[in-house]
Each structure stands twice: as structure tokens, then as C-alpha cells.
């Protein structure tokens, strides 16, 4: 009789207010600094993992909203298979797997698809393999998949990744649940192209910036300000640090050797506009990951206003609205 172990999980993306940039250890995926994010409600991946004695090899298939399912090979599937291998070894299981993952957002939308994908993959695979990780262990195991920021997606709402110094101490924890604050992340997609330099490349280059050491000195205080702003629901306090840290990350990239420019004309336009909108009484603030697409943070009451303003600029091919969401979770709604 054939042996089948199957589970499905939903993994959310997240947007960082203070960014993970640069690694203490690239094998263990340890960050140089703490980072704080909001888990996203709309931008999620649903992933089904099935281990079966019927399969002769691992197969990984991805589907983005509006696109077809495509089998991934080479470096894209290597990270997935490496994570499956780690978990299979822990469980003492030797079965090949089929992985199908669907994301709720378009490919290359500047949303951390890897945070969504790897948090869903790790939970689905560990559930199928009966590994019974608690949340802290799940965060650690998700981090070890290689996408460090994914360890924050294990928790819902507002989350801090404690950088730690060892694998056992480097994991996320929840600062406040999703219903603590009706914040919005409005994503203005100004480029759908693939990133020219991956986040991994960016982490490696970070220490080559002459400003990087100063950034690391500033991070503890920045993280404390963000945490306090979240706990007291202070949008201005949160927004000011969020912009500061996003610009800082891009300064690191633009001054590293070789330099990396992630912003395009649309990104810069949005930065200028968001600052003007504030002058006109709309409390909204921008942030960027390692890419050109702007994430605009505001409270629920200004959502419509900000979406309208972004659309009227005609620089964004799409605008995605996210509320704070739940962390990675198991579902019985399998994709196959
Ligand atoms: C700029 O190494 O987690 O988004 O694997 O591409 O998700 P991916 O990247 P990862 O680095 C994320 C870098 C960042 C900042 C952040 O999310 O903290």
C-alpha cells in the first residue's frame, strides 16, 4: 500500500517597519539587527505539500494570481527542496514530495512572496510530517529555510524578530495581535520586473557600505521607537521611523560596493507625493523593501483617500490593500 502524508497551510507576507538587512551568519540565517513588521491579511500563499511513496522525485509548482501554474527548477526549487530535506531528516521520512503553492497576489508585485511561500511551506511540510513544532520552533525552522523575514510571518499582527546570536534564540515574537490596530499597507506596484539583485545579494553587500556600521548602532533605538509606536497606536511616531529606516536601507544599497539602485521614477514620485499629502492633512508614510514598489502605511480611516490619490498619479499598474492579518496556519482546503 502506498504511504501518503499531506497537509496544506496558508502563509502570509509581511511588511517591515524596521528592516532586516545584513547577516551575522548566512548559513543559520541570523540577522545583524532586530526587525519589526506587520503581517499582511490579503497577500498570502496557500501551499499543499504531499509526501508519497508513489513519487520518484520532488516536484515544485508555483502559481501567481492571474498566471498559470509553472514547475520551478534550478535555484528556485533548490531552496524549497533543501527545506524539505531538512524537515524530512528531522522526521526520519524518506518520501519524495509534490509541492503546489498559489499566491493571492501577482508575481513580482514587490510583495515578499518568499516570506509568504516559505512560511506556508514550512508549516505544511512539518504538519504533513507530524513534527508538531510549537510557534517558536516553527519560527526558527521557517527562518532556516533561508528567507529570514519569513520567520516573522509565523505570527499574526505586529511582530518583532529578535535577531539573537544563536539559531535557538533567533526567532520572532508577537508584539500585538492583528486586531490591536486597524493599520493599512497600501502597495503601489510601479514595476513588475524581477529584482536585479535579490535580498540575499543585498544582505551580502550590506557591510560594504561605509554607513553600515552606523546603521547597526542606530537600530536598537529605532526598534524601540517602532515597538512603542505600535503599542500606543501612534501613526506619526511609527511613520517617521518607518520612513527613516526604509530610506536608510536604500542608502546602504546605493552606497554598497557594487551599488544597487532599487528605486525607479515611480518610487521617487510616490515618496515626494506621500510627503506632500501629509502636508495636506493625510497622515500616510512610505516604506520600500529591496525593490521599487511603494508600501504606504496609514490608518483605516484614510485608506480610501490614499488609494484614490495613488491611482490618480497613474504611476502604479495596480494597488493592493492589506489589513493586519493572522500568522501562518493550517487549512484542510488542499490545492490537490
Ligand atoms: C528588505 O532575506 O528575508 O525585505 O527571501 O527575499 O524575502 P526574501 O528576503 P529576506 O530579506 C528581506 C529584506 C527586506 C527587509 C525585511 O523584510 O525585513
mmCIF file of C-alpha atoms and ligand atoms in Angstrom:
data_model
loop_
_atom_site.group_PDB
_atom_site.id
_atom_site.type_symbol
_atom_site.label_atom_id
_atom_site.label_comp_id
_atom_site.label_asym_id
_atom_site.label_seq_id
_atom_site.Cartn_x
_atom_site.Cartn_y
_atom_site.Cartn_z
ATOM 1 C CA UNK A 1 0.000 0.000 0.000
ATOM 2 C CA UNK A 2 1.303 3.457 -0.806
ATOM 3 C CA UNK A 3 2.164 5.862 2.007
ATOM 4 C CA UNK A 4 0.829 9.423 1.719
ATOM 5 C CA UNK A 5 1.469 12.331 4.109
ATOM 6 C CA UNK A 6 -0.275 15.536 3.109
ATOM 7 C CA UNK A 7 -1.054 18.959 4.572
ATOM 8 C CA UNK A 8 -1.883 22.487 3.435
ATOM 9 C CA UNK A 9 -1.027 25.802 5.051
ATOM 10 C CA UNK A 10 -1.616 29.496 4.448
ATOM 11 C CA UNK A 11 1.427 31.708 4.856
ATOM 12 C CA UNK A 12 1.082 35.490 4.924
ATOM 13 C CA UNK A 13 3.519 38.040 3.619
ATOM 14 C CA UNK A 14 4.640 40.853 5.914
ATOM 15 C CA UNK A 15 5.877 44.422 5.614
ATOM 16 C CA UNK A 16 8.767 45.528 7.795
ATOM 17 C CA UNK A 17 8.775 48.933 9.548
ATOM 18 C CA UNK A 18 12.385 48.319 10.544
ATOM 19 C CA UNK A 19 14.307 46.185 8.097
ATOM 20 C CA UNK A 20 16.429 43.084 8.294
ATOM 21 C CA UNK A 21 19.476 43.990 6.222
ATOM 22 C CA UNK A 22 22.766 42.112 6.594
ATOM 23 C CA UNK A 23 23.532 38.776 8.199
ATOM 24 C CA UNK A 24 25.555 37.658 11.196
ATOM 25 C CA UNK A 25 25.525 34.116 9.792
ATOM 26 C CA UNK A 26 24.392 33.281 6.284
ATOM 27 C CA UNK A 27 24.101 29.513 6.852
ATOM 28 C CA UNK A 28 21.988 29.818 10.004
ATOM 29 C CA UNK A 29 20.244 32.906 8.568
ATOM 30 C CA UNK A 30 20.971 35.064 11.607
ATOM 31 C CA UNK A 31 20.262 38.785 11.236
ATOM 32 C CA UNK A 32 22.552 41.577 12.414
ATOM 33 C CA UNK A 33 19.629 43.505 13.892
ATOM 34 C CA UNK A 34 16.070 43.074 15.174
ATOM 35 C CA UNK A 35 13.270 43.955 12.744
ATOM 36 C CA UNK A 36 9.570 44.702 13.252
ATOM 37 C CA UNK A 37 6.757 44.046 10.788
ATOM 38 C CA UNK A 38 3.030 43.832 10.245
ATOM 39 C CA UNK A 39 1.693 40.518 8.968
ATOM 40 C CA UNK A 40 -0.449 41.075 5.876
ATOM 41 C CA UNK A 41 -4.051 39.936 5.589
ATOM 42 C CA UNK A 42 -4.545 39.906 1.827
ATOM 43 C CA UNK A 43 -1.174 38.942 0.376
ATOM 44 C CA UNK A 44 -0.827 35.266 1.276
ATOM 45 C CA UNK A 45 0.364 31.968 -0.187
ATOM 46 C CA UNK A 46 -1.561 28.717 0.089
ATOM 47 C CA UNK A 47 0.711 25.700 -0.158
ATOM 48 C CA UNK A 48 -0.056 21.988 -0.273
ATOM 49 C CA UNK A 49 2.764 19.544 0.437
ATOM 50 C CA UNK A 50 2.277 15.848 -0.219
ATOM 51 C CA UNK A 51 4.930 13.221 0.558
ATOM 52 C CA UNK A 52 4.218 9.930 -1.167
ATOM 53 C CA UNK A 53 5.910 6.628 -1.924
ATOM 54 C CA UNK A 54 4.387 6.989 -5.406
ATOM 55 C CA UNK A 55 6.668 9.916 -6.300
ATOM 56 C CA UNK A 56 10.086 9.241 -7.830
ATOM 57 C CA UNK A 57 11.337 12.834 -7.396
ATOM 58 C CA UNK A 58 10.438 16.136 -5.748
ATOM 59 C CA UNK A 59 8.305 18.458 -7.832
ATOM 60 C CA UNK A 60 7.665 22.128 -7.017
ATOM 61 C CA UNK A 61 4.955 24.126 -8.798
ATOM 62 C CA UNK A 62 4.094 27.802 -8.258
ATOM 63 C CA UNK A 63 1.109 29.805 -9.400
ATOM 64 C CA UNK A 64 0.702 33.560 -9.021
ATOM 65 C CA UNK A 65 -2.649 35.306 -9.209
ATOM 66 C CA UNK A 66 -3.647 35.743 -12.819
ATOM 67 C CA UNK A 67 -0.930 33.368 -14.057
ATOM 68 C CA UNK A 68 -0.553 29.699 -14.852
ATOM 69 C CA UNK A 69 0.953 27.025 -12.619
ATOM 70 C CA UNK A 70 4.598 26.592 -13.554
ATOM 71 C CA UNK A 71 7.051 23.914 -12.397
ATOM 72 C CA UNK A 72 10.113 25.614 -10.942
ATOM 73 C CA UNK A 73 13.597 24.209 -11.377
ATOM 74 C CA UNK A 74 17.192 25.163 -10.621
ATOM 75 C CA UNK A 75 17.906 27.683 -7.867
ATOM 76 C CA UNK A 76 14.211 28.481 -7.335
ATOM 77 C CA UNK A 77 13.311 24.916 -6.438
ATOM 78 C CA UNK A 78 16.653 24.243 -4.695
ATOM 79 C CA UNK A 79 15.701 26.335 -1.639
ATOM 80 C CA UNK A 80 12.357 24.544 -1.383
ATOM 81 C CA UNK A 81 13.921 21.094 -1.720
ATOM 82 C CA UNK A 82 16.640 21.990 0.815
ATOM 83 C CA UNK A 83 13.931 22.912 3.324
ATOM 84 C CA UNK A 84 12.042 19.677 2.599
ATOM 85 C CA UNK A 85 15.296 17.746 3.092
ATOM 86 C CA UNK A 86 15.922 19.342 6.493
ATOM 87 C CA UNK A 87 12.405 18.571 7.683
ATOM 88 C CA UNK A 88 12.418 15.051 6.215
ATOM 89 C CA UNK A 89 15.621 14.320 8.072
ATOM 90 C CA UNK A 90 14.165 15.603 11.350
ATOM 91 C CA UNK A 91 11.102 13.388 10.868
ATOM 92 C CA UNK A 92 13.069 10.368 9.622
ATOM 93 C CA UNK A 93 10.959 10.251 6.474
ATOM 94 C CA UNK A 94 12.418 9.383 3.081
ATOM 95 C CA UNK A 95 9.493 10.074 0.731
ATOM 96 C CA UNK A 96 9.635 12.417 -2.262
ATOM 97 C CA UNK A 97 7.208 15.325 -2.322
ATOM 98 C CA UNK A 98 4.923 17.290 -4.549
ATOM 99 C CA UNK A 99 4.567 20.969 -3.598
ATOM 100 C CA UNK A 100 1.968 23.277 -5.111
ATOM 101 C CA UNK A 101 1.804 26.898 -3.977
ATOM 102 C CA UNK A 102 -0.628 29.621 -5.046
ATOM 103 C CA UNK A 103 -0.203 33.255 -4.093
ATOM 104 C CA UNK A 104 -3.042 35.746 -3.801
ATOM 105 C CA UNK A 105 -1.022 38.492 -5.497
ATOM 106 C CA UNK A 106 0.630 38.896 -8.911
ATOM 107 C CA UNK A 107 4.194 37.729 -9.491
ATOM 108 C CA UNK A 108 6.870 40.342 -8.866
ATOM 109 C CA UNK A 109 4.398 42.693 -7.167
ATOM 110 C CA UNK A 110 7.115 43.715 -4.741
ATOM 111 C CA UNK A 111 5.403 41.728 -2.057
ATOM 112 C CA UNK A 112 7.663 39.368 -0.169
ATOM 113 C CA UNK A 113 6.435 36.249 -1.912
ATOM 114 C CA UNK A 114 9.218 34.291 -0.266
ATOM 115 C CA UNK A 115 8.023 35.217 3.240
ATOM 116 C CA UNK A 116 4.533 34.024 2.333
ATOM 117 C CA UNK A 117 5.794 30.978 0.447
ATOM 118 C CA UNK A 118 8.375 29.773 2.966
ATOM 119 C CA UNK A 119 6.135 30.273 5.991
ATOM 120 C CA UNK A 120 3.398 28.250 4.239
ATOM 121 C CA UNK A 121 5.853 25.596 3.019
ATOM 122 C CA UNK A 122 7.455 25.072 6.429
ATOM 123 C CA UNK A 123 4.132 24.773 8.239
ATOM 124 C CA UNK A 124 2.536 22.490 5.604
ATOM 125 C CA UNK A 125 5.574 20.201 5.403
ATOM 126 C CA UNK A 126 6.043 19.992 9.184
ATOM 127 C CA UNK A 127 2.327 19.267 9.632
ATOM 128 C CA UNK A 128 2.399 16.540 6.961
ATOM 129 C CA UNK A 129 5.482 15.043 8.631
ATOM 130 C CA UNK A 130 3.857 15.245 12.088
ATOM 131 C CA UNK A 131 6.715 17.295 13.509
ATOM 132 C CA UNK A 132 4.486 19.156 15.973
ATOM 133 C CA UNK A 133 6.545 22.331 16.293
ATOM 134 C CA UNK A 134 5.357 24.941 18.744
ATOM 135 C CA UNK A 135 5.177 28.510 17.360
ATOM 136 C CA UNK A 136 8.682 29.465 18.500
ATOM 137 C CA UNK A 137 10.228 26.367 16.925
ATOM 138 C CA UNK A 138 8.169 26.943 13.789
ATOM 139 C CA UNK A 139 9.575 30.474 13.551
ATOM 140 C CA UNK A 140 13.120 29.102 13.876
ATOM 141 C CA UNK A 141 12.516 26.364 11.296
ATOM 142 C CA UNK A 142 10.934 28.864 8.911
ATOM 143 C CA UNK A 143 13.951 31.171 9.258
ATOM 144 C CA UNK A 144 16.270 28.293 8.433
ATOM 145 C CA UNK A 145 14.526 27.960 5.054
ATOM 146 C CA UNK A 146 16.677 30.911 4.000
ATOM 147 C CA UNK A 147 14.127 33.707 3.799
ATOM 148 C CA UNK A 148 14.812 35.298 7.174
ATOM 149 C CA UNK A 149 11.876 37.677 7.041
ATOM 150 C CA UNK A 150 9.562 34.638 6.707
ATOM 151 C CA UNK A 151 10.145 33.834 10.395
ATOM 152 C CA UNK A 152 8.017 36.907 11.221
ATOM 153 C CA UNK A 153 5.082 35.533 9.172
ATOM 154 C CA UNK A 154 4.562 32.725 11.696
ATOM 155 C CA UNK A 155 2.809 35.259 13.929
ATOM 156 C CA UNK A 156 -0.172 37.469 13.181
ATOM 157 C CA UNK A 157 -0.495 41.200 13.721
ATOM 158 C CA UNK A 158 2.611 43.086 14.783
ATOM 159 C CA UNK A 159 5.782 41.055 15.108
ATOM 160 C CA UNK A 160 9.387 41.519 16.207
ATOM 161 C CA UNK A 161 12.187 39.245 15.044
ATOM 162 C CA UNK A 162 14.720 39.088 17.858
ATOM 163 C CA UNK A 163 17.985 38.720 15.971
ATOM 164 C CA UNK A 164 19.612 36.673 18.729
ATOM 165 C CA UNK A 165 23.084 35.225 18.407
ATOM 166 C CA UNK A 166 22.346 31.543 18.008
ATOM 167 C CA UNK A 167 19.837 29.552 15.991
ATOM 168 C CA UNK A 168 17.809 28.803 19.136
ATOM 169 C CA UNK A 169 17.492 32.458 20.131
ATOM 170 C CA UNK A 170 16.844 33.980 16.696
ATOM 171 C CA UNK A 171 13.076 33.933 16.244
ATOM 172 C CA UNK A 172 10.027 36.131 16.027
ATOM 173 C CA UNK A 173 7.533 37.059 18.741
ATOM 174 C CA UNK A 174 4.221 38.869 18.636
ATOM 175 C CA UNK A 175 4.112 42.462 19.893
ATOM 176 C CA UNK A 176 0.358 42.862 19.413
ATOM 177 C CA UNK A 177 -2.398 40.848 17.687
ATOM 178 C CA UNK A 178 -3.956 41.779 14.338
ATOM 179 C CA UNK A 179 -6.997 43.462 15.891
ATOM 180 C CA UNK A 180 -4.819 45.756 18.032
ATOM 181 C CA UNK A 181 -4.637 48.477 15.374
ATOM 182 C CA UNK A 182 -6.517 48.969 12.107
ATOM 183 C CA UNK A 183 -3.465 49.896 10.075
ATOM 184 C CA UNK A 184 -3.247 49.558 6.299
ATOM 185 C CA UNK A 185 -0.394 48.725 3.953
ATOM 186 C CA UNK A 186 -1.315 50.087 0.520
ATOM 187 C CA UNK A 187 1.034 48.685 -2.075
ATOM 188 C CA UNK A 188 1.598 50.754 -5.217
ATOM 189 C CA UNK A 189 3.051 48.418 -7.836
ATOM 190 C CA UNK A 190 5.310 50.552 -10.027
ATOM 191 C CA UNK A 191 7.324 47.702 -11.524
ATOM 192 C CA UNK A 192 6.562 44.071 -12.172
ATOM 193 C CA UNK A 193 10.070 43.158 -13.241
ATOM 194 C CA UNK A 194 12.177 40.649 -11.340
ATOM 195 C CA UNK A 195 14.591 42.157 -8.838
ATOM 196 C CA UNK A 196 18.056 42.602 -10.338
ATOM 197 C CA UNK A 197 19.758 41.905 -7.014
ATOM 198 C CA UNK A 198 17.983 39.501 -4.648
ATOM 199 C CA UNK A 199 17.632 40.238 -0.942
ATOM 200 C CA UNK A 200 20.296 37.590 -0.390
ATOM 201 C CA UNK A 201 22.702 39.552 -2.593
ATOM 202 C CA UNK A 202 21.733 42.698 -0.687
ATOM 203 C CA UNK A 203 22.486 41.102 2.697
ATOM 204 C CA UNK A 204 25.930 40.103 1.447
ATOM 205 C CA UNK A 205 26.686 43.581 0.094
ATOM 206 C CA UNK A 206 25.391 45.491 3.145
ATOM 207 C CA UNK A 207 28.687 45.519 5.113
ATOM 208 C CA UNK A 208 30.486 47.038 2.113
ATOM 209 C CA UNK A 209 28.619 50.312 2.636
ATOM 210 C CA UNK A 210 30.685 52.787 4.673
ATOM 211 C CA UNK A 211 27.460 53.689 6.505
ATOM 212 C CA UNK A 212 26.503 50.172 7.570
ATOM 213 C CA UNK A 213 28.239 50.194 10.973
ATOM 214 C CA UNK A 214 26.351 53.381 11.876
ATOM 215 C CA UNK A 215 23.064 51.805 10.795
ATOM 216 C CA UNK A 216 23.619 48.925 13.212
ATOM 217 C CA UNK A 217 24.317 51.386 16.034
ATOM 218 C CA UNK A 218 21.013 53.155 15.346
ATOM 219 C CA UNK A 219 18.819 50.049 15.069
ATOM 220 C CA UNK A 220 18.147 49.245 18.766
ATOM 221 C CA UNK A 221 16.712 52.704 19.424
ATOM 222 C CA UNK A 222 14.753 52.644 16.148
ATOM 223 C CA UNK A 223 13.227 49.290 17.045
ATOM 224 C CA UNK A 224 12.258 50.535 20.485
ATOM 225 C CA UNK A 225 10.547 53.577 18.937
ATOM 226 C CA UNK A 226 8.617 51.383 16.485
ATOM 227 C CA UNK A 227 7.543 48.957 19.187
ATOM 228 C CA UNK A 228 6.323 51.792 21.372
ATOM 229 C CA UNK A 229 4.516 53.455 18.456
ATOM 230 C CA UNK A 230 2.682 50.194 17.780
ATOM 231 C CA UNK A 231 1.736 49.651 21.414
ATOM 232 C CA UNK A 232 0.403 53.220 21.707
ATOM 233 C CA UNK A 233 -1.085 53.243 18.153
ATOM 234 C CA UNK A 234 0.850 56.389 17.304
ATOM 235 C CA UNK A 235 0.836 56.683 13.488
ATOM 236 C CA UNK A 236 3.103 59.716 13.355
ATOM 237 C CA UNK A 237 5.730 58.142 15.558
ATOM 238 C CA UNK A 238 5.553 54.883 13.598
ATOM 239 C CA UNK A 239 5.588 56.635 10.243
ATOM 240 C CA UNK A 240 8.588 58.826 10.965
ATOM 241 C CA UNK A 241 10.796 55.867 11.964
ATOM 242 C CA UNK A 242 9.454 53.681 9.164
ATOM 243 C CA UNK A 243 10.440 56.222 6.506
ATOM 244 C CA UNK A 244 13.771 56.811 8.201
ATOM 245 C CA UNK A 245 14.609 53.110 8.170
ATOM 246 C CA UNK A 246 13.387 52.499 4.622
ATOM 247 C CA UNK A 247 15.497 55.344 3.255
ATOM 248 C CA UNK A 248 18.409 54.112 5.350
ATOM 249 C CA UNK A 249 18.153 50.632 3.801
ATOM 250 C CA UNK A 250 18.275 52.147 0.320
ATOM 251 C CA UNK A 251 21.207 54.369 1.274
ATOM 252 C CA UNK A 252 23.030 51.166 2.297
ATOM 253 C CA UNK A 253 22.195 49.602 -1.064
ATOM 254 C CA UNK A 254 23.173 52.667 -3.100
ATOM 255 C CA UNK A 255 26.475 53.044 -1.246
ATOM 256 C CA UNK A 256 27.494 49.381 -1.210
ATOM 257 C CA UNK A 257 30.168 48.001 -3.498
ATOM 258 C CA UNK A 258 28.923 47.474 -6.134
ATOM 259 C CA UNK A 259 25.971 49.812 -5.554
ATOM 260 C CA UNK A 260 22.379 48.692 -6.052
ATOM 261 C CA UNK A 261 19.579 51.069 -7.052
ATOM 262 C CA UNK A 262 16.181 49.544 -6.335
ATOM 263 C CA UNK A 263 14.035 52.665 -6.822
ATOM 264 C CA UNK A 264 12.672 53.815 -10.167
ATOM 265 C CA UNK A 265 10.940 57.077 -11.217
ATOM 266 C CA UNK A 266 7.596 55.857 -9.868
ATOM 267 C CA UNK A 267 9.141 55.093 -6.466
ATOM 268 C CA UNK A 268 10.650 58.568 -6.152
ATOM 269 C CA UNK A 269 7.457 60.227 -7.334
ATOM 270 C CA UNK A 270 5.472 58.387 -4.667
ATOM 271 C CA UNK A 271 7.941 59.369 -1.946
ATOM 272 C CA UNK A 272 7.551 63.021 -2.862
ATOM 273 C CA UNK A 273 3.762 62.799 -3.129
ATOM 274 C CA UNK A 274 3.314 60.991 0.206
ATOM 275 C CA UNK A 275 5.244 63.780 1.911
ATOM 276 C CA UNK A 276 3.034 66.379 0.206
ATOM 277 C CA UNK A 277 -0.136 64.529 1.166
ATOM 278 C CA UNK A 278 0.950 64.717 4.775
ATOM 279 C CA UNK A 279 1.260 68.471 4.383
ATOM 280 C CA UNK A 280 -2.343 68.442 3.168
ATOM 281 C CA UNK A 281 -3.505 66.607 6.281
ATOM 282 C CA UNK A 282 -3.401 62.955 5.175
ATOM 283 C CA UNK A 283 -1.283 61.015 7.697
ATOM 284 C CA UNK A 284 0.453 58.452 5.488
ATOM 285 C CA UNK A 285 4.059 57.249 5.302
ATOM 286 C CA UNK A 286 6.050 55.220 2.790
ATOM 287 C CA UNK A 287 8.335 52.252 3.064
ATOM 288 C CA UNK A 288 10.124 50.062 0.500
ATOM 289 C CA UNK A 289 11.639 46.609 0.664
ATOM 290 C CA UNK A 290 14.534 45.717 -1.629
ATOM 291 C CA UNK A 291 12.542 46.755 -4.666
ATOM 292 C CA UNK A 292 10.850 49.730 -6.351
ATOM 293 C CA UNK A 293 7.255 49.279 -5.193
ATOM 294 C CA UNK A 294 5.978 51.657 -2.531
ATOM 295 C CA UNK A 295 4.159 50.435 0.566
ATOM 296 C CA UNK A 296 2.101 53.273 2.004
ATOM 297 C CA UNK A 297 1.149 52.966 5.663
ATOM 298 C CA UNK A 298 -1.910 54.736 7.047
ATOM 299 C CA UNK A 299 -4.800 54.126 9.414
ATOM 300 C CA UNK A 300 -8.049 52.583 8.153
ATOM 301 C CA UNK A 301 -9.865 55.941 8.082
ATOM 302 C CA UNK A 302 -7.522 57.231 5.344
ATOM 303 C CA UNK A 303 -7.470 54.073 3.225
ATOM 304 C CA UNK A 304 -9.885 55.287 0.518
ATOM 305 C CA UNK A 305 -8.252 58.689 0.316
ATOM 306 C CA UNK A 306 -4.751 57.237 -0.118
ATOM 307 C CA UNK A 307 -5.883 54.640 -2.677
ATOM 308 C CA UNK A 308 -7.585 57.381 -4.733
ATOM 309 C CA UNK A 309 -4.523 59.614 -4.569
ATOM 310 C CA UNK A 310 -2.191 56.786 -5.625
ATOM 311 C CA UNK A 311 -4.456 55.845 -8.542
ATOM 312 C CA UNK A 312 -4.758 59.432 -9.729
ATOM 313 C CA UNK A 313 -0.961 59.629 -10.189
ATOM 314 C CA UNK A 314 -1.128 56.891 -12.835
ATOM 315 C CA UNK A 315 2.303 55.532 -11.908
ATOM 316 C CA UNK A 316 1.061 52.257 -10.424
ATOM 317 C CA UNK A 317 -0.131 49.332 -12.536
ATOM 318 C CA UNK A 318 -2.025 48.017 -9.523
ATOM 319 C CA UNK A 319 -2.797 48.993 -5.963
ATOM 320 C CA UNK A 320 -3.178 46.304 -3.284
ATOM 321 C CA UNK A 321 -4.665 46.996 0.146
ATOM 322 C CA UNK A 322 -3.632 44.942 3.180
ATOM 323 C CA UNK A 323 -5.004 44.983 6.707
ATOM 324 C CA UNK A 324 -3.137 43.317 9.614
ATOM 325 C CA UNK A 325 -3.550 39.556 9.220
ATOM 326 C CA UNK A 326 -3.157 36.240 11.021
ATOM 327 C CA UNK A 327 0.080 34.258 11.134
ATOM 328 C CA UNK A 328 0.749 31.056 9.174
ATOM 329 C CA UNK A 329 -1.974 28.474 9.739
ATOM 330 C CA UNK A 330 -3.055 25.009 8.662
ATOM 331 C CA UNK A 331 -6.122 24.571 6.448
ATOM 332 C CA UNK A 332 -7.944 21.481 5.178
ATOM 333 C CA UNK A 333 -8.540 23.210 1.861
ATOM 334 C CA UNK A 334 -5.932 21.313 -0.184
ATOM 335 C CA UNK A 335 -4.857 22.533 -3.630
ATOM 336 C CA UNK A 336 -4.750 18.953 -4.983
HETATM 337 C C1 LIG B 1 14.364 44.300 2.562
HETATM 338 O O1 LIG B 1 16.268 37.505 3.003
HETATM 339 O O2 LIG B 1 14.005 37.676 4.123
HETATM 340 O O3 LIG B 1 12.538 42.806 2.799
HETATM 341 O O4 LIG B 1 13.930 35.939 0.987
HETATM 342 O O5 LIG B 1 13.522 37.923 -0.494
HETATM 343 O O6 LIG B 1 12.057 37.517 1.485
HETATM 344 P P1 LIG B 1 13.396 37.331 0.850
HETATM 345 O O7 LIG B 1 14.301 38.238 1.704
HETATM 346 P P2 LIG B 1 14.938 38.179 3.110
HETATM 347 O O8 LIG B 1 15.203 39.736 3.325
HETATM 348 C C2 LIG B 1 14.177 40.660 3.444
HETATM 349 C C3 LIG B 1 14.749 42.011 3.307
HETATM 350 C C4 LIG B 1 13.767 43.161 3.353
HETATM 351 C C5 LIG B 1 13.586 43.673 4.780
HETATM 352 C C6 LIG B 1 12.679 42.910 5.690
HETATM 353 O O9 LIG B 1 11.656 42.363 5.253
HETATM 354 O O10 LIG B 1 12.979 42.905 6.899
#
